[in-house]
């Protein structure tokens, strides 16, 4: 992989709590190694870069050709709360997570750091650029009625280089909505496959039931000029290879309609209707998981085919990737099964991986936050969704899988300082 900084500077920055810049934009290479455990014919596309995908549908995570990006907020209050949030980055072949700033003169602790993005909420990646959707506060806004300064939330979309430099505003969500007599709907953004999707709300104060919503899409490279109205019922949830999955209410109670949307021609193709279970939707068939069973359903047919009965009883979820299927417990009331069950596409159990580390999560099914050609990426806290461990796919099928730890330089420094503070306080109080 081509590095943008000399090795000496890389080592210097690592010592400062910041590492090498991400590599330059390179051709997409997404298919992993041909490990011995791989078997069967996978229906899942190897496309990973810049996509929101089933199984890793987290808006604070983006995959590029060279590594992954995450949004990072400080946990600790050390005298005063450090500014947050930051963009952090990890190479696909590294175990060190760094703040996205390559400036040797930067302490990476103040808001002038390249990695600091005020109000960062959602990430996207496309064609060699990182995109960040933000919610920040304008403290100088003057209320036109009262004439008083009143802080208001402002929403923007920015583009930057993969190393965090060259930040440019791409879209002012508020201005676009206000020009149409509406309000931007916070949290509705979805950055995937080179597009941004978002919602504008038209509030009817007198009759709230008449409040209406419009869904828009915008090409991140600016070639569309301005966002266009999404003319179909439903909304874009994630991608399956070359198309976007549109989800809408089904014809039956508690059912959902799944369709494939392609932006070229703004066309929508109905696929199937089922109970709202996410899965992989291919050209002619869909794969999904229910009650411990992996099903394959051909479009147009009412009954699915059983492909794998895992024998697992209770609440579980399956994530479908190009080389494997990962099954995890999804019981929101209690954690009773801390294992990942990993199957190949011959529907053989390749490995059972115990997650023998402490974590803060509603369910085990939320711990898998990322997947690359050669790794499964896990968090230990679903409030922050930072990479904490990874599974090397080369170790699957050996019976000796290791949970490799990611080193979050800034986080580990903060934890060390927090521990020192606690020890100093205990010494002061107890002598």
Short mmCIF file of C-alpha atoms in Angstrom, two decimals:
data_model
loop_
_atom_site.label_atom_id
_atom_site.label_comp_id
_atom_site.label_asym_id
_atom_site.label_seq_id
_atom_site.Cartn_x
_atom_site.Cartn_y
_atom_site.Cartn_z
CA UNK A 1 0.00 0.00 0.00
CA UNK A 2 1.32 3.41 -0.93
CA UNK A 3 2.05 5.61 2.11
CA UNK A 4 1.80 9.37 1.99
CA UNK A 5 4.25 10.09 4.79
CA UNK A 6 7.87 9.05 5.16
CA UNK A 7 8.47 6.31 7.68
CA UNK A 8 10.26 8.65 10.07
CA UNK A 9 7.28 10.98 10.18
CA UNK A 10 4.95 8.03 10.62
CA UNK A 11 6.78 6.90 13.73
CA UNK A 12 6.86 10.46 15.07
CA UNK A 13 3.13 10.83 14.64
CA UNK A 14 2.43 7.49 16.29
CA UNK A 15 4.32 8.65 19.33
CA UNK A 16 2.17 11.78 19.35
CA UNK A 17 -1.03 9.76 19.27
CA UNK A 18 -1.57 10.07 15.52
CA UNK A 19 -0.42 7.84 12.67
CA UNK A 20 0.15 7.79 8.95
CA UNK A 21 -2.28 9.30 6.52
CA UNK A 22 -4.60 6.99 4.63
CA UNK A 23 -3.26 5.96 1.24
CA UNK A 24 -4.19 7.75 -1.95
CA UNK A 25 -7.23 6.72 -3.97
CA UNK A 26 -6.45 3.36 -5.55
CA UNK A 27 -8.37 0.82 -7.62
CA UNK A 28 -10.98 -1.11 -5.68
CA UNK A 29 -9.73 -4.49 -4.49
CA UNK A 30 -12.41 -6.03 -2.31
CA UNK A 31 -12.26 -9.82 -2.60
CA UNK A 32 -10.33 -11.46 0.23
CA UNK A 33 -7.88 -14.32 0.24
CA UNK A 34 -9.00 -17.79 -0.76
CA UNK A 35 -9.00 -19.32 2.69
CA UNK A 36 -9.38 -23.07 3.03
CA UNK A 37 -12.62 -22.75 4.99
CA UNK A 38 -14.42 -20.97 2.16
CA UNK A 39 -16.89 -23.19 0.33
CA UNK A 40 -20.15 -23.03 -1.55
CA UNK A 41 -21.43 -20.48 -4.00
CA UNK A 42 -21.93 -17.10 -2.38
CA UNK A 43 -24.74 -14.87 -3.68
CA UNK A 44 -23.29 -11.83 -1.90
CA UNK A 45 -21.34 -9.19 -3.82
CA UNK A 46 -17.76 -8.50 -2.71
CA UNK A 47 -18.47 -4.75 -2.86
CA UNK A 48 -17.72 -3.14 0.49
CA UNK A 49 -16.29 0.29 -0.21
CA UNK A 50 -18.56 3.25 0.45
CA UNK A 51 -21.67 1.14 1.05
CA UNK A 52 -24.14 0.79 3.89
CA UNK A 53 -24.63 -2.97 4.06
CA UNK A 54 -26.91 -5.39 5.86
CA UNK A 55 -25.21 -6.54 9.03
CA UNK A 56 -23.02 -3.46 9.46
CA UNK A 57 -25.61 -0.70 9.05
CA UNK A 58 -23.84 1.85 11.22
CA UNK A 59 -23.81 5.49 10.10
CA UNK A 60 -20.67 6.25 12.12
CA UNK A 61 -18.56 3.85 10.01
CA UNK A 62 -17.20 4.03 6.45
CA UNK A 63 -14.93 1.71 4.46
CA UNK A 64 -12.40 2.95 1.91
CA UNK A 65 -9.88 1.15 -0.32
CA UNK A 66 -7.20 1.32 2.37
CA UNK A 67 -8.98 1.34 5.72
CA UNK A 68 -12.00 2.19 7.83
CA UNK A 69 -13.22 5.44 9.38
CA UNK A 70 -15.18 5.91 12.61
CA UNK A 71 -16.62 8.77 14.64
CA UNK A 72 -15.02 9.02 18.08
CA UNK A 73 -16.27 10.93 21.12
CA UNK A 74 -14.19 11.21 24.28
CA UNK A 75 -15.49 9.20 27.22
CA UNK A 76 -13.65 10.80 30.10
CA UNK A 77 -14.00 14.18 31.80
CA UNK A 78 -10.44 15.16 32.71
CA UNK A 79 -10.68 18.50 34.43
CA UNK A 80 -12.85 19.62 31.52
CA UNK A 81 -14.48 17.69 28.73
CA UNK A 82 -12.23 17.59 25.61
CA UNK A 83 -13.85 18.70 22.36
CA UNK A 84 -15.71 15.99 20.48
CA UNK A 85 -16.26 14.35 18.10
CA UNK A 86 -13.27 13.30 16.02
CA UNK A 87 -12.79 11.16 12.93
CA UNK A 88 -10.48 8.21 13.50
CA UNK A 89 -8.95 5.83 10.98
CA UNK A 90 -7.41 2.37 10.90
CA UNK A 91 -5.63 0.69 7.97
CA UNK A 92 -7.08 -2.63 6.86
CA UNK A 93 -3.78 -4.30 7.83
CA UNK A 94 -3.18 -2.39 11.08
CA UNK A 95 -4.26 -2.76 14.71
CA UNK A 96 -3.71 0.91 15.61
CA UNK A 97 -6.60 3.38 15.45
CA UNK A 98 -5.48 6.98 14.92
CA UNK A 99 -7.02 10.42 14.72
CA UNK A 100 -7.38 11.50 11.10
CA UNK A 101 -4.67 14.15 11.12
CA UNK A 102 -1.18 13.95 9.68
CA UNK A 103 0.07 17.37 10.78
CA UNK A 104 3.31 16.99 12.74
CA UNK A 105 2.69 20.35 14.47
CA UNK A 106 -0.71 19.26 15.83
CA UNK A 107 -1.36 18.01 19.38
CA UNK A 108 -4.61 16.37 18.21
CA UNK A 109 -6.33 17.71 21.33
CA UNK A 110 -7.82 20.99 20.07
CA UNK A 111 -10.49 21.96 17.59
CA UNK A 112 -7.99 23.07 14.93
CA UNK A 113 -6.93 19.45 14.46
CA UNK A 114 -7.88 18.05 11.05
CA UNK A 115 -9.58 15.12 12.78
CA UNK A 116 -12.02 17.31 14.73
CA UNK A 117 -15.38 17.74 12.99
CA UNK A 118 -17.89 19.67 15.05
CA UNK A 119 -21.14 17.73 15.37
CA UNK A 120 -20.05 14.78 13.20
CA UNK A 121 -22.88 12.23 13.05
CA UNK A 122 -22.71 10.22 9.83
CA UNK A 123 -19.88 9.11 7.55
CA UNK A 124 -19.75 8.14 3.91
CA UNK A 125 -17.01 7.39 1.39
CA UNK A 126 -17.03 7.70 -2.37
CA UNK A 127 -14.47 7.97 -5.18
CA UNK A 128 -11.53 8.93 -3.00
CA UNK A 129 -13.35 11.35 -0.69
CA UNK A 130 -14.70 11.10 2.85
CA UNK A 131 -18.10 12.69 3.56
CA UNK A 132 -19.31 13.80 6.99
CA UNK A 133 -22.86 14.83 7.88
CA UNK A 134 -22.94 17.12 10.92
CA UNK A 135 -25.24 18.66 13.50
CA UNK A 136 -23.57 21.61 15.24
CA UNK A 137 -24.81 24.67 17.16
CA UNK A 138 -24.98 28.27 16.01
CA UNK A 139 -24.68 30.25 19.23
CA UNK A 140 -24.90 33.61 17.44
CA UNK A 141 -28.34 33.07 15.93
CA UNK A 142 -30.72 35.93 16.72
CA UNK A 143 -34.38 34.99 17.14
CA UNK A 144 -36.35 37.24 14.75
CA UNK A 145 -39.28 37.43 17.21
CA UNK A 146 -37.50 38.11 20.49
CA UNK A 147 -34.35 39.69 19.12
CA UNK A 148 -32.36 37.57 21.54
CA UNK A 149 -29.49 35.25 20.78
CA UNK A 150 -30.80 31.68 20.80
CA UNK A 151 -28.57 28.69 20.02
CA UNK A 152 -29.99 26.62 17.17
CA UNK A 153 -28.91 23.36 15.58
CA UNK A 154 -27.51 23.59 12.05
CA UNK A 155 -27.08 20.67 9.66
CA UNK A 156 -24.42 20.43 6.94
CA UNK A 157 -22.70 17.89 4.69
CA UNK A 158 -18.92 18.17 4.16
CA UNK A 159 -16.41 16.53 1.83
CA UNK A 160 -12.73 16.05 2.71
CA UNK A 161 -9.69 14.23 1.48
CA UNK A 162 -9.00 10.75 2.89
CA UNK A 163 -6.37 12.26 5.23
CA UNK A 164 -8.80 14.80 6.70
CA UNK A 165 -7.57 17.83 4.74
CA UNK A 166 -9.44 20.01 2.25
CA UNK A 167 -12.76 20.21 4.08
CA UNK A 168 -15.49 21.71 1.85
CA UNK A 169 -19.21 22.22 2.44
CA UNK A 170 -21.21 20.15 -0.04
CA UNK A 171 -24.79 20.67 1.08
CA UNK A 172 -26.61 22.98 3.49
CA UNK A 173 -29.54 20.79 4.57
CA UNK A 174 -31.28 23.68 6.36
CA UNK A 175 -31.14 26.09 3.43
CA UNK A 176 -32.40 23.44 1.01
CA UNK A 177 -35.38 22.62 3.26
CA UNK A 178 -36.20 26.26 4.02
CA UNK A 179 -36.24 27.16 0.32
CA UNK A 180 -39.12 24.69 -0.01
CA UNK A 181 -40.98 25.84 3.07
CA UNK A 182 -39.94 22.85 5.16
CA UNK A 183 -37.55 21.77 7.86
CA UNK A 184 -34.69 19.33 7.63
CA UNK A 185 -35.49 16.13 9.55
CA UNK A 186 -32.50 15.41 11.85
CA UNK A 187 -31.10 11.89 11.75
CA UNK A 188 -32.66 11.00 8.41
CA UNK A 189 -29.36 11.05 6.50
CA UNK A 190 -28.00 7.96 4.81
CA UNK A 191 -24.67 8.21 2.94
CA UNK A 192 -24.09 5.21 0.72
CA UNK A 193 -22.99 4.25 -2.77
CA UNK A 194 -22.09 7.79 -3.78
CA UNK A 195 -25.45 9.24 -2.73
CA UNK A 196 -26.92 11.07 0.23
CA UNK A 197 -30.55 10.45 1.21
CA UNK A 198 -32.45 12.69 3.63
CA UNK A 199 -35.93 13.89 4.63
CA UNK A 200 -37.63 17.29 4.64
CA UNK A 201 -40.60 17.77 6.98
CA UNK A 202 -43.51 20.10 6.18
CA UNK A 203 -45.01 20.79 9.58
CA UNK A 204 -48.71 21.61 9.97
CA UNK A 205 -48.98 23.17 13.41
CA UNK A 206 -52.76 23.54 13.35
CA UNK A 207 -53.33 19.96 12.20
CA UNK A 208 -50.27 17.84 13.08
CA UNK A 209 -51.82 14.81 11.43
CA UNK A 210 -51.45 16.62 8.12
CA UNK A 211 -47.70 17.06 8.54
CA UNK A 212 -46.04 15.53 5.50
CA UNK A 213 -42.54 14.36 4.59
CA UNK A 214 -40.54 14.33 1.39
CA UNK A 215 -37.54 12.11 0.76
CA UNK A 216 -34.62 13.42 -1.34
CA UNK A 217 -31.46 11.99 -2.86
CA UNK A 218 -28.28 13.75 -3.89
CA UNK A 219 -25.20 12.56 -5.76
CA UNK A 220 -22.16 13.30 -3.62
CA UNK A 221 -19.97 14.36 -6.54
CA UNK A 222 -22.33 17.28 -7.20
CA UNK A 223 -23.19 16.16 -10.74
CA UNK A 224 -26.94 16.38 -10.02
CA UNK A 225 -26.75 20.07 -9.22
CA UNK A 226 -29.21 19.86 -6.34
CA UNK A 227 -31.08 17.10 -4.50
CA UNK A 228 -33.97 15.43 -6.29
CA UNK A 229 -37.26 14.24 -4.88
CA UNK A 230 -37.38 10.48 -4.38
CA UNK A 231 -40.63 9.66 -6.16
CA UNK A 232 -41.31 6.22 -4.68
CA UNK A 233 -43.00 5.14 -1.45
CA UNK A 234 -40.61 3.89 1.24
CA UNK A 235 -37.00 4.73 1.99
CA UNK A 236 -33.49 3.49 1.20
CA UNK A 237 -32.12 1.19 3.90
CA UNK A 238 -28.90 -0.37 2.60
CA UNK A 239 -27.29 -1.81 -0.53
CA UNK A 240 -26.98 -5.23 -2.07
CA UNK A 241 -24.20 -4.96 -4.61
CA UNK A 242 -25.22 -2.66 -7.43
CA UNK A 243 -28.61 -1.61 -6.17
CA UNK A 244 -30.20 0.10 -3.19
CA UNK A 245 -32.80 -1.69 -1.11
CA UNK A 246 -36.06 0.24 -0.74
CA UNK A 247 -38.27 -0.72 2.22
CA UNK A 248 -41.95 0.17 2.46
CA UNK A 249 -45.03 -1.06 4.30
CA UNK A 250 -46.39 -4.31 2.91
CA UNK A 251 -49.92 -5.26 1.98
CA UNK A 252 -50.41 -7.21 5.20
CA UNK A 253 -50.21 -6.03 8.80
CA UNK A 254 -46.62 -6.13 10.10
CA UNK A 255 -45.24 -6.99 6.68
CA UNK A 256 -42.77 -5.04 4.55
CA UNK A 257 -42.18 -4.67 0.85
CA UNK A 258 -38.61 -4.91 -0.41
CA UNK A 259 -37.68 -3.43 -3.78
CA UNK A 260 -34.48 -2.70 -5.70
CA UNK A 261 -33.93 0.97 -6.60
CA UNK A 262 -31.44 2.06 -9.24
CA UNK A 263 -30.70 5.79 -9.52
CA UNK A 264 -30.13 5.59 -13.28
CA UNK A 265 -33.65 6.20 -14.52
CA UNK A 266 -34.98 6.35 -10.96
CA UNK A 267 -36.44 2.85 -11.37
CA UNK A 268 -37.93 0.63 -8.68
CA UNK A 269 -38.27 -3.16 -9.05
CA UNK A 270 -40.39 -5.10 -6.54
CA UNK A 271 -38.57 -8.12 -5.08
CA UNK A 272 -40.67 -9.66 -2.33
CA UNK A 273 -42.80 -9.08 0.74
CA UNK A 274 -41.91 -10.54 4.12
CA UNK A 275 -41.86 -9.78 7.85
CA UNK A 276 -39.20 -7.08 7.80
CA UNK A 277 -36.21 -9.37 8.26
CA UNK A 278 -33.04 -7.89 6.76
CA UNK A 279 -30.97 -10.10 4.50
CA UNK A 280 -29.29 -10.31 1.12
CA UNK A 281 -31.43 -9.52 -1.92
CA UNK A 282 -29.86 -10.82 -5.12
CA UNK A 283 -30.92 -10.75 -8.76
CA UNK A 284 -33.48 -13.55 -8.49
CA UNK A 285 -33.46 -14.71 -4.86
CA UNK A 286 -33.25 -13.40 -1.30
CA UNK A 287 -31.51 -14.94 1.72
CA UNK A 288 -32.71 -14.18 5.23
CA UNK A 289 -32.72 -15.68 8.73
CA UNK A 290 -35.68 -16.50 10.99
CA UNK A 291 -36.13 -18.77 14.02
CA UNK A 292 -32.67 -20.30 13.69
CA UNK A 293 -33.04 -21.07 9.98
CA UNK A 294 -31.40 -19.56 6.89
CA UNK A 295 -33.95 -19.32 4.09
CA UNK A 296 -33.60 -18.72 0.37
CA UNK A 297 -36.69 -17.38 -1.38
CA UNK A 298 -37.05 -17.06 -5.13
CA UNK A 299 -38.87 -13.91 -6.19
CA UNK A 300 -42.43 -14.63 -7.24
CA UNK A 301 -42.70 -17.71 -5.05
CA UNK A 302 -44.56 -17.65 -1.75
CA UNK A 303 -42.63 -20.37 0.11
CA UNK A 304 -38.90 -20.08 0.91
CA UNK A 305 -36.45 -22.98 0.85
CA UNK A 306 -34.63 -24.06 4.01
CA UNK A 307 -30.87 -23.80 3.43
CA UNK A 308 -29.51 -24.18 6.97
CA UNK A 309 -31.07 -25.09 10.30
CA UNK A 310 -28.62 -23.90 12.94
CA UNK A 311 -30.56 -25.52 15.77
CA UNK A 312 -30.26 -22.28 17.76
CA UNK A 313 -33.33 -21.49 19.84
CA UNK A 314 -34.29 -18.01 20.94
CA UNK A 315 -33.63 -14.56 19.51
CA UNK A 316 -30.81 -14.63 16.93
CA UNK A 317 -29.83 -12.59 13.89
CA UNK A 318 -27.69 -13.42 10.86
CA UNK A 319 -25.40 -11.14 8.88
CA UNK A 320 -24.69 -12.19 5.28
CA UNK A 321 -21.24 -11.40 3.87
CA UNK A 322 -19.42 -12.31 0.67
CA UNK A 323 -17.52 -15.21 2.26
CA UNK A 324 -19.53 -16.15 5.35
CA UNK A 325 -22.71 -15.97 7.38
CA UNK A 326 -22.39 -14.78 10.98
CA UNK A 327 -25.13 -15.72 13.47
CA UNK A 328 -25.41 -13.96 16.85
CA UNK A 329 -27.85 -13.77 19.74
CA UNK A 330 -30.20 -10.78 19.59
CA UNK A 331 -32.08 -11.07 22.88
CA UNK A 332 -32.56 -7.51 24.14
CA UNK A 333 -33.52 -8.66 27.64
CA UNK A 334 -30.45 -10.69 28.58
CA UNK A 335 -27.18 -11.97 27.17
CA UNK A 336 -27.05 -15.74 27.45
CA UNK A 337 -24.98 -16.71 24.40
CA UNK A 338 -21.73 -14.80 23.87
CA UNK A 339 -20.68 -16.72 20.76
CA UNK A 340 -20.40 -15.86 17.10
CA UNK A 341 -21.41 -18.78 14.87
CA UNK A 342 -19.65 -18.48 11.51
CA UNK A 343 -20.79 -20.54 8.51
CA UNK A 344 -19.48 -20.71 4.95
CA UNK A 345 -21.70 -20.71 1.89
CA UNK A 346 -21.76 -24.50 1.83
CA UNK A 347 -23.76 -23.95 5.06
CA UNK A 348 -21.08 -25.62 7.17
CA UNK A 349 -20.20 -24.37 10.64
CA UNK A 350 -16.65 -23.07 10.21
CA UNK A 351 -16.04 -21.72 13.70
CA UNK A 352 -17.74 -20.87 16.98
CA UNK A 353 -15.99 -17.81 18.41
CA UNK A 354 -16.60 -16.93 22.09
CA UNK A 355 -16.54 -13.20 22.81
CA UNK A 356 -14.73 -13.52 26.11
CA UNK A 357 -14.24 -9.82 26.78
CA UNK A 358 -16.26 -7.27 28.71
CA UNK A 359 -18.71 -5.28 26.65
CA UNK A 360 -21.54 -2.80 27.04
CA UNK A 361 -24.30 -3.70 24.61
CA UNK A 362 -28.00 -4.47 24.58
CA UNK A 363 -27.28 -7.67 22.69
CA UNK A 364 -24.39 -9.61 21.17
CA UNK A 365 -25.84 -8.94 17.72
CA UNK A 366 -24.85 -5.27 17.99
CA UNK A 367 -21.15 -5.97 18.60
CA UNK A 368 -20.21 -6.71 14.98
CA UNK A 369 -19.71 -3.21 13.57
CA UNK A 370 -17.58 -3.79 10.49
CA UNK A 371 -16.37 -6.33 7.94
CA UNK A 372 -13.55 -6.23 5.43
CA UNK A 373 -12.15 -8.78 3.01
CA UNK A 374 -9.95 -10.22 5.75
CA UNK A 375 -11.50 -9.18 9.09
CA UNK A 376 -14.62 -9.13 11.21
CA UNK A 377 -14.55 -5.98 13.38
CA UNK A 378 -16.07 -5.90 16.87
CA UNK A 379 -16.82 -3.17 19.39
CA UNK A 380 -16.99 -3.37 23.18
CA UNK A 381 -19.42 -0.48 23.62
CA UNK A 382 -22.37 0.08 21.31
CA UNK A 383 -22.83 3.64 22.55
CA UNK A 384 -19.52 4.61 20.94
CA UNK A 385 -19.14 1.86 18.30
CA UNK A 386 -15.39 2.13 18.14
CA UNK A 387 -13.35 -0.85 16.93
CA UNK A 388 -12.10 -2.80 19.92
CA UNK A 389 -11.21 -6.27 18.53
CA UNK A 390 -11.03 -8.02 15.20
CA UNK A 391 -11.16 -11.60 13.99
CA UNK A 392 -8.61 -12.50 11.34
CA UNK A 393 -10.45 -14.58 8.75
CA UNK A 394 -7.24 -16.51 8.07
CA UNK A 395 -7.65 -18.10 11.52
CA UNK A 396 -11.19 -19.34 10.93
CA UNK A 397 -11.52 -23.09 10.68
CA UNK A 398 -8.36 -23.69 12.73
CA UNK A 399 -10.04 -23.95 16.13
CA UNK A 400 -7.56 -21.36 17.42
CA UNK A 401 -9.19 -18.02 16.61
CA UNK A 402 -7.79 -15.06 18.54
CA UNK A 403 -9.62 -11.84 19.32
CA UNK A 404 -6.99 -9.35 18.23
CA UNK A 405 -7.14 -6.07 20.11
CA UNK A 406 -7.21 -2.69 18.40
CA UNK A 407 -5.08 -0.03 20.04
CA UNK A 408 -6.95 3.26 20.27
CA UNK A 409 -4.06 5.54 21.10
CA UNK A 410 -6.10 8.46 22.41
CA UNK A 411 -8.56 6.26 24.27
CA UNK A 412 -5.85 4.26 26.00
CA UNK A 413 -4.09 7.47 27.04
CA UNK A 414 -7.35 8.82 28.44
CA UNK A 415 -8.02 5.62 30.39
CA UNK A 416 -4.51 5.71 31.81
CA UNK A 417 -4.92 9.33 32.91
CA UNK A 418 -8.34 8.53 34.39
CA UNK A 419 -6.87 5.65 36.39
CA UNK A 420 -4.08 7.91 37.64
CA UNK A 421 -6.66 10.51 38.69
CA UNK A 422 -8.63 7.89 40.60
CA UNK A 423 -5.50 6.62 42.35
CA UNK A 424 -4.45 10.17 43.27
CA UNK A 425 -7.93 10.91 44.62
CA UNK A 426 -7.95 7.68 46.66
CA UNK A 427 -4.52 8.52 48.10
CA UNK A 428 -5.68 12.05 48.97
CA UNK A 429 -8.83 10.80 50.72
CA UNK A 430 -7.31 7.81 52.52
CA UNK A 431 -3.77 8.97 53.06
#
